[in-house]
Amino acid sequence: MEVDSRTESADTLAAKSEKYLRHFRLKSKNPLGSESPVWRTQYPTTEREAHPPVVVVFNPGTRTGPQALKNRMNTVMELTRPVWSGSYHGAGGGSGAEERDGYHDYDDTIPLLFTTLDRLQPSGPRTAVWWRCGHGQWETLPNALANPADHDAWHTHDEQRRRQRDEEREQQHREWAAERERWAQEPDPEPEPAPEAASCERCGGPITGPLGYDLEFAPPEDGRHCPSCRTDLRQQYPTLRQAVFGRRRRSK
């Protein structure tokens, strides 16, 4: 814990966090030959990532106004960003490649917490009087020490997304099965009736001729007579007018 009474510059105060980080990185070997951080011999281990937290209690006194205090806290927070921010790792979207996602690694960081003396005095340390650098709001101590964007949080979120996708896929399969069942129960549609053939103007029969009629020797279609009538009409003797002027093709 550091108590800031404005007896040193913001740069000097921020530089102390780098000294804490170098200290927390020190390791020693146990009798079995494996290495472990030295700080674990002084502090109990935790179940979260990162080194032990460092708390800075700002004591503005009567000579420092609210805006000046806020500016000093922001300056210290920006100067110490490499110590508390962690490193981002892209996770390739987790179970769904369509989602860009990732997590922050806090293994080699220090949770840096700010508070002020005037916040601690009325209600004590158990209320929302802690400002965790990187969180952006006043929180209780357990929430301030939590890492909502670390690998464990990402894994939990990714597992929730995977279960949601599985549920959506199962729901889609159920809808498809219900649709196939509905289609199977519907009767086949009635075949559409074949269009009626036009009638011959001369004999009233189908203009296409009777079934099995050989169309090879029939005159060309005129749209008005069946093949038989066209043949009969061609074989008739022409009238005097037709002999003189020729047969005139009647318009349809």
Short mmCIF file of C-alpha atoms in Angstrom, two decimals:
data_model
loop_
_atom_site.label_atom_id
_atom_site.label_comp_id
_atom_site.label_asym_id
_atom_site.label_seq_id
_atom_site.Cartn_x
_atom_site.Cartn_y
_atom_site.Cartn_z
CA MET A 1 0.00 0.00 0.00
CA GLU A 2 1.17 3.48 -0.91
CA VAL A 3 -0.20 6.66 0.68
CA ASP A 4 0.13 9.73 -1.53
CA SER A 5 0.18 13.03 0.34
CA ARG A 6 1.57 14.99 -2.66
CA THR A 7 5.06 15.11 -1.16
CA GLU A 8 6.51 13.68 -4.38
CA SER A 9 5.78 14.07 -8.08
CA ALA A 10 3.42 11.89 -10.05
CA ASP A 11 6.40 10.49 -11.97
CA THR A 12 8.10 9.38 -8.74
CA LEU A 13 4.90 7.80 -7.47
CA ALA A 14 4.35 5.94 -10.76
CA ALA A 15 7.95 4.68 -10.81
CA LYS A 16 7.34 2.79 -7.57
CA SER A 17 5.03 0.39 -9.41
CA GLU A 18 7.93 -0.64 -11.65
CA LYS A 19 10.00 -1.45 -8.55
CA TYR A 20 7.14 -3.60 -7.25
CA LEU A 21 7.00 -5.42 -10.58
CA ARG A 22 10.74 -6.18 -10.53
CA HIS A 23 10.39 -7.48 -6.99
CA PHE A 24 7.43 -9.72 -7.87
CA ARG A 25 9.37 -11.18 -10.81
CA LEU A 26 12.15 -12.44 -8.54
CA LYS A 27 12.21 -16.21 -8.19
CA SER A 28 13.90 -18.65 -5.85
CA LYS A 29 14.41 -22.40 -5.89
CA ASN A 30 12.83 -24.65 -3.35
CA PRO A 31 14.57 -27.78 -1.93
CA LEU A 32 13.15 -29.80 -4.82
CA GLY A 33 14.87 -27.57 -7.38
CA SER A 34 11.78 -25.94 -8.89
CA GLU A 35 11.44 -22.19 -9.10
CA SER A 36 8.67 -20.12 -7.54
CA PRO A 37 8.18 -16.37 -7.04
CA VAL A 38 9.76 -14.93 -3.93
CA TRP A 39 6.61 -13.00 -3.09
CA ARG A 40 4.79 -16.28 -2.47
CA THR A 41 6.93 -16.69 0.65
CA GLN A 42 5.54 -13.39 1.94
CA TYR A 43 1.94 -13.37 0.70
CA PRO A 44 -0.67 -16.14 0.44
CA THR A 45 -1.38 -17.42 -3.07
CA THR A 46 -4.56 -16.43 -4.86
CA GLU A 47 -6.73 -18.19 -7.46
CA ARG A 48 -6.50 -15.34 -9.92
CA GLU A 49 -3.87 -14.26 -12.38
CA ALA A 50 -1.37 -11.46 -11.75
CA HIS A 51 0.96 -10.48 -8.92
CA PRO A 52 -0.25 -9.17 -5.55
CA PRO A 53 -2.25 -5.94 -5.84
CA VAL A 54 -0.84 -2.54 -5.00
CA VAL A 55 -3.15 0.08 -3.50
CA VAL A 56 -2.54 3.81 -3.71
CA VAL A 57 -4.49 5.91 -1.17
CA PHE A 58 -4.57 9.53 -2.29
CA ASN A 59 -4.74 12.05 0.54
CA PRO A 60 -5.44 15.37 -1.15
CA GLY A 61 -5.63 17.36 2.08
CA THR A 62 -7.22 20.80 2.10
CA ARG A 63 -4.99 22.39 -0.53
CA THR A 64 -5.90 20.11 -3.47
CA GLY A 65 -9.23 20.56 -5.23
CA PRO A 66 -11.27 17.74 -6.85
CA GLN A 67 -10.08 18.50 -10.39
CA ALA A 68 -6.41 18.61 -9.40
CA LEU A 69 -6.81 15.28 -7.59
CA LYS A 70 -8.49 13.75 -10.63
CA ASN A 71 -5.71 14.98 -12.89
CA ARG A 72 -3.04 13.50 -10.62
CA MET A 73 -4.78 10.12 -10.51
CA ASN A 74 -5.14 10.09 -14.32
CA THR A 75 -1.46 10.96 -14.73
CA VAL A 76 -0.34 8.13 -12.46
CA MET A 77 -2.70 5.71 -14.21
CA GLU A 78 -1.31 6.54 -17.66
CA LEU A 79 2.32 6.37 -16.49
CA THR A 80 1.76 2.94 -14.95
CA ARG A 81 -0.23 1.46 -17.88
CA PRO A 82 2.53 -1.04 -18.86
CA VAL A 83 2.42 -2.41 -15.31
CA TRP A 84 -1.31 -3.09 -14.98
CA SER A 85 -2.75 -3.38 -18.52
CA GLY A 86 -1.58 -6.88 -19.44
CA SER A 87 -1.17 -8.22 -22.98
CA TYR A 88 -3.97 -9.01 -25.43
CA HIS A 89 -4.12 -12.40 -27.15
CA GLY A 90 -6.45 -13.04 -30.08
CA ALA A 91 -8.29 -16.32 -29.71
CA GLY A 92 -9.45 -16.72 -33.30
CA GLY A 93 -13.12 -16.34 -32.48
CA GLY A 94 -13.31 -19.30 -30.09
CA SER A 95 -15.76 -21.97 -31.19
CA GLY A 96 -17.17 -19.63 -33.85
CA ALA A 97 -14.67 -18.16 -36.30
CA GLU A 98 -17.19 -15.50 -37.28
CA GLU A 99 -16.65 -13.76 -33.94
CA ARG A 100 -13.47 -11.81 -33.35
CA ASP A 101 -12.53 -12.46 -29.76
CA GLY A 102 -9.62 -12.73 -27.40
CA TYR A 103 -8.47 -12.28 -23.83
CA HIS A 104 -5.96 -10.37 -21.71
CA ASP A 105 -3.09 -12.14 -20.00
CA TYR A 106 -2.51 -10.71 -16.51
CA ASP A 107 0.14 -13.19 -15.34
CA ASP A 108 2.91 -10.59 -15.29
CA THR A 109 0.88 -7.57 -14.19
CA ILE A 110 0.08 -5.81 -10.93
CA PRO A 111 -3.56 -5.00 -10.12
CA LEU A 112 -3.23 -1.29 -9.37
CA LEU A 113 -6.05 0.11 -7.23
CA PHE A 114 -6.76 3.75 -6.36
CA THR A 115 -8.85 5.20 -3.57
CA THR A 116 -8.96 8.39 -1.56
CA LEU A 117 -8.84 9.04 2.15
CA ASP A 118 -12.15 10.89 2.11
CA ARG A 119 -13.82 7.82 0.52
CA LEU A 120 -12.37 5.36 3.04
CA GLN A 121 -13.15 7.33 6.21
CA PRO A 122 -17.00 7.38 6.02
CA SER A 123 -17.73 3.77 4.96
CA GLY A 124 -14.51 1.78 5.21
CA PRO A 125 -12.87 -0.51 2.63
CA ARG A 126 -15.78 -2.92 2.11
CA THR A 127 -17.88 -0.62 -0.06
CA ALA A 128 -17.39 0.58 -3.64
CA VAL A 129 -14.42 2.84 -2.93
CA TRP A 130 -11.84 1.17 -5.19
CA TRP A 131 -10.86 2.26 -8.67
CA ARG A 132 -9.05 -0.55 -10.51
CA CYS A 133 -6.90 0.82 -13.32
CA GLY A 134 -8.42 -0.53 -16.51
CA HIS A 135 -11.93 -1.11 -15.10
CA GLY A 136 -13.23 2.45 -15.31
CA GLN A 137 -15.60 2.58 -12.31
CA TRP A 138 -15.71 2.53 -8.52
CA GLU A 139 -16.10 -1.04 -7.23
CA THR A 140 -15.98 -3.18 -4.15
CA LEU A 141 -12.65 -4.84 -3.45
CA PRO A 142 -13.61 -8.34 -4.76
CA ASN A 143 -14.94 -6.88 -8.01
CA ALA A 144 -11.93 -4.60 -8.38
CA LEU A 145 -9.54 -7.55 -8.00
CA ALA A 146 -11.43 -9.67 -10.56
CA ASN A 147 -10.17 -9.95 -14.14
CA PRO A 148 -13.31 -9.98 -16.31
CA ALA A 149 -11.37 -10.17 -19.58
CA ASP A 150 -8.79 -12.85 -18.70
CA HIS A 151 -8.46 -16.31 -20.24
CA ASP A 152 -10.79 -17.99 -17.75
CA ALA A 153 -13.51 -15.42 -18.41
CA TRP A 154 -13.04 -15.82 -22.17
CA HIS A 155 -13.25 -19.61 -21.86
CA THR A 156 -16.48 -19.33 -19.87
CA HIS A 157 -17.94 -16.91 -22.41
CA ASP A 158 -16.84 -19.11 -25.30
CA GLU A 159 -18.44 -22.16 -23.68
CA GLN A 160 -21.70 -20.24 -23.33
CA ARG A 161 -21.59 -19.29 -27.00
CA ARG A 162 -20.90 -22.89 -27.98
CA ARG A 163 -23.90 -24.12 -26.00
CA GLN A 164 -26.07 -21.41 -27.52
CA ARG A 165 -24.99 -22.41 -31.05
CA ASP A 166 -25.70 -26.07 -30.26
CA GLU A 167 -29.17 -25.17 -28.98
CA GLU A 168 -29.88 -23.06 -32.07
CA ARG A 169 -28.70 -25.91 -34.33
CA GLU A 170 -30.90 -28.44 -32.52
CA GLN A 171 -33.87 -26.09 -32.74
CA GLN A 172 -33.29 -25.71 -36.48
CA HIS A 173 -33.14 -29.49 -36.92
CA ARG A 174 -36.42 -29.84 -35.00
CA GLU A 175 -38.05 -27.23 -37.23
CA TRP A 176 -36.80 -29.01 -40.35
CA ALA A 177 -38.11 -32.34 -39.09
CA ALA A 178 -41.52 -30.80 -38.33
CA GLU A 179 -41.60 -29.26 -41.81
CA ARG A 180 -40.75 -32.59 -43.46
CA GLU A 181 -43.47 -34.29 -41.39
CA ARG A 182 -46.00 -31.68 -42.48
CA TRP A 183 -45.04 -32.15 -46.12
CA ALA A 184 -45.37 -35.94 -45.79
CA GLN A 185 -48.92 -35.62 -44.43
CA GLU A 186 -50.17 -33.27 -47.14
CA PRO A 187 -52.00 -34.99 -50.08
CA ASP A 188 -50.44 -34.90 -53.51
CA PRO A 189 -51.82 -32.09 -55.65
CA GLU A 190 -54.37 -32.98 -58.36
CA PRO A 191 -52.84 -33.05 -61.85
CA GLU A 192 -53.78 -30.10 -63.97
CA PRO A 193 -56.11 -30.93 -66.87
CA ALA A 194 -54.56 -30.95 -70.29
CA PRO A 195 -55.48 -27.92 -72.39
CA GLU A 196 -58.26 -28.58 -74.88
CA ALA A 197 -57.21 -28.61 -78.51
CA ALA A 198 -58.80 -26.08 -80.88
CA SER A 199 -61.56 -27.30 -83.19
CA CYS A 200 -61.37 -27.40 -86.96
CA GLU A 201 -63.57 -24.71 -88.59
CA ARG A 202 -64.69 -27.15 -91.30
CA CYS A 203 -65.38 -30.43 -89.54
CA GLY A 204 -65.38 -29.44 -85.87
CA GLY A 205 -62.82 -32.11 -84.96
CA PRO A 206 -59.48 -31.51 -83.22
CA ILE A 207 -57.30 -29.19 -85.26
CA THR A 208 -54.39 -31.56 -84.67
CA GLY A 209 -56.24 -34.37 -86.45
CA PRO A 210 -57.32 -37.78 -85.22
CA LEU A 211 -54.95 -39.94 -83.18
CA GLY A 212 -52.45 -41.73 -85.39
CA TYR A 213 -52.97 -39.53 -88.41
CA ASP A 214 -49.90 -39.37 -90.64
CA LEU A 215 -48.94 -35.71 -90.89
CA GLU A 216 -46.15 -36.27 -93.39
CA PHE A 217 -48.35 -35.78 -96.43
CA ALA A 218 -50.69 -33.18 -94.95
CA PRO A 219 -50.54 -29.58 -96.21
CA PRO A 220 -48.90 -27.00 -93.92
CA GLU A 221 -50.87 -25.88 -90.89
CA ASP A 222 -53.10 -22.89 -91.41
CA GLY A 223 -54.33 -22.55 -87.83
CA ARG A 224 -57.96 -23.13 -88.89
CA HIS A 225 -58.32 -26.66 -90.27
CA CYS A 226 -57.28 -30.17 -89.29
CA PRO A 227 -54.85 -32.11 -91.54
CA SER A 228 -57.68 -34.03 -93.21
CA CYS A 229 -59.65 -30.92 -94.07
CA ARG A 230 -56.54 -29.16 -95.31
CA THR A 231 -55.93 -32.11 -97.62
CA ASP A 232 -59.55 -32.06 -98.87
CA LEU A 233 -59.48 -28.33 -99.46
CA ARG A 234 -56.30 -28.56 -101.47
CA GLN A 235 -57.72 -31.33 -103.64
CA GLN A 236 -60.90 -29.37 -104.52
CA TYR A 237 -61.20 -27.86 -108.01
CA PRO A 238 -60.49 -24.10 -107.96
CA THR A 239 -63.22 -21.63 -108.76
CA LEU A 240 -62.99 -19.37 -111.79
CA ARG A 241 -61.80 -16.50 -109.65
CA GLN A 242 -59.18 -18.72 -107.94
CA ALA A 243 -58.03 -20.01 -111.33
CA VAL A 244 -57.57 -16.46 -112.63
CA PHE A 245 -56.25 -14.70 -109.56
CA GLY A 246 -54.91 -17.65 -107.55
CA ARG A 247 -55.90 -18.87 -104.15
CA ARG A 248 -55.77 -16.10 -101.55
CA ARG A 249 -54.56 -17.07 -98.11
CA ARG A 250 -57.17 -16.03 -95.61
CA SER A 251 -55.91 -14.16 -92.57
CA LYS A 252 -56.24 -15.84 -89.23
#
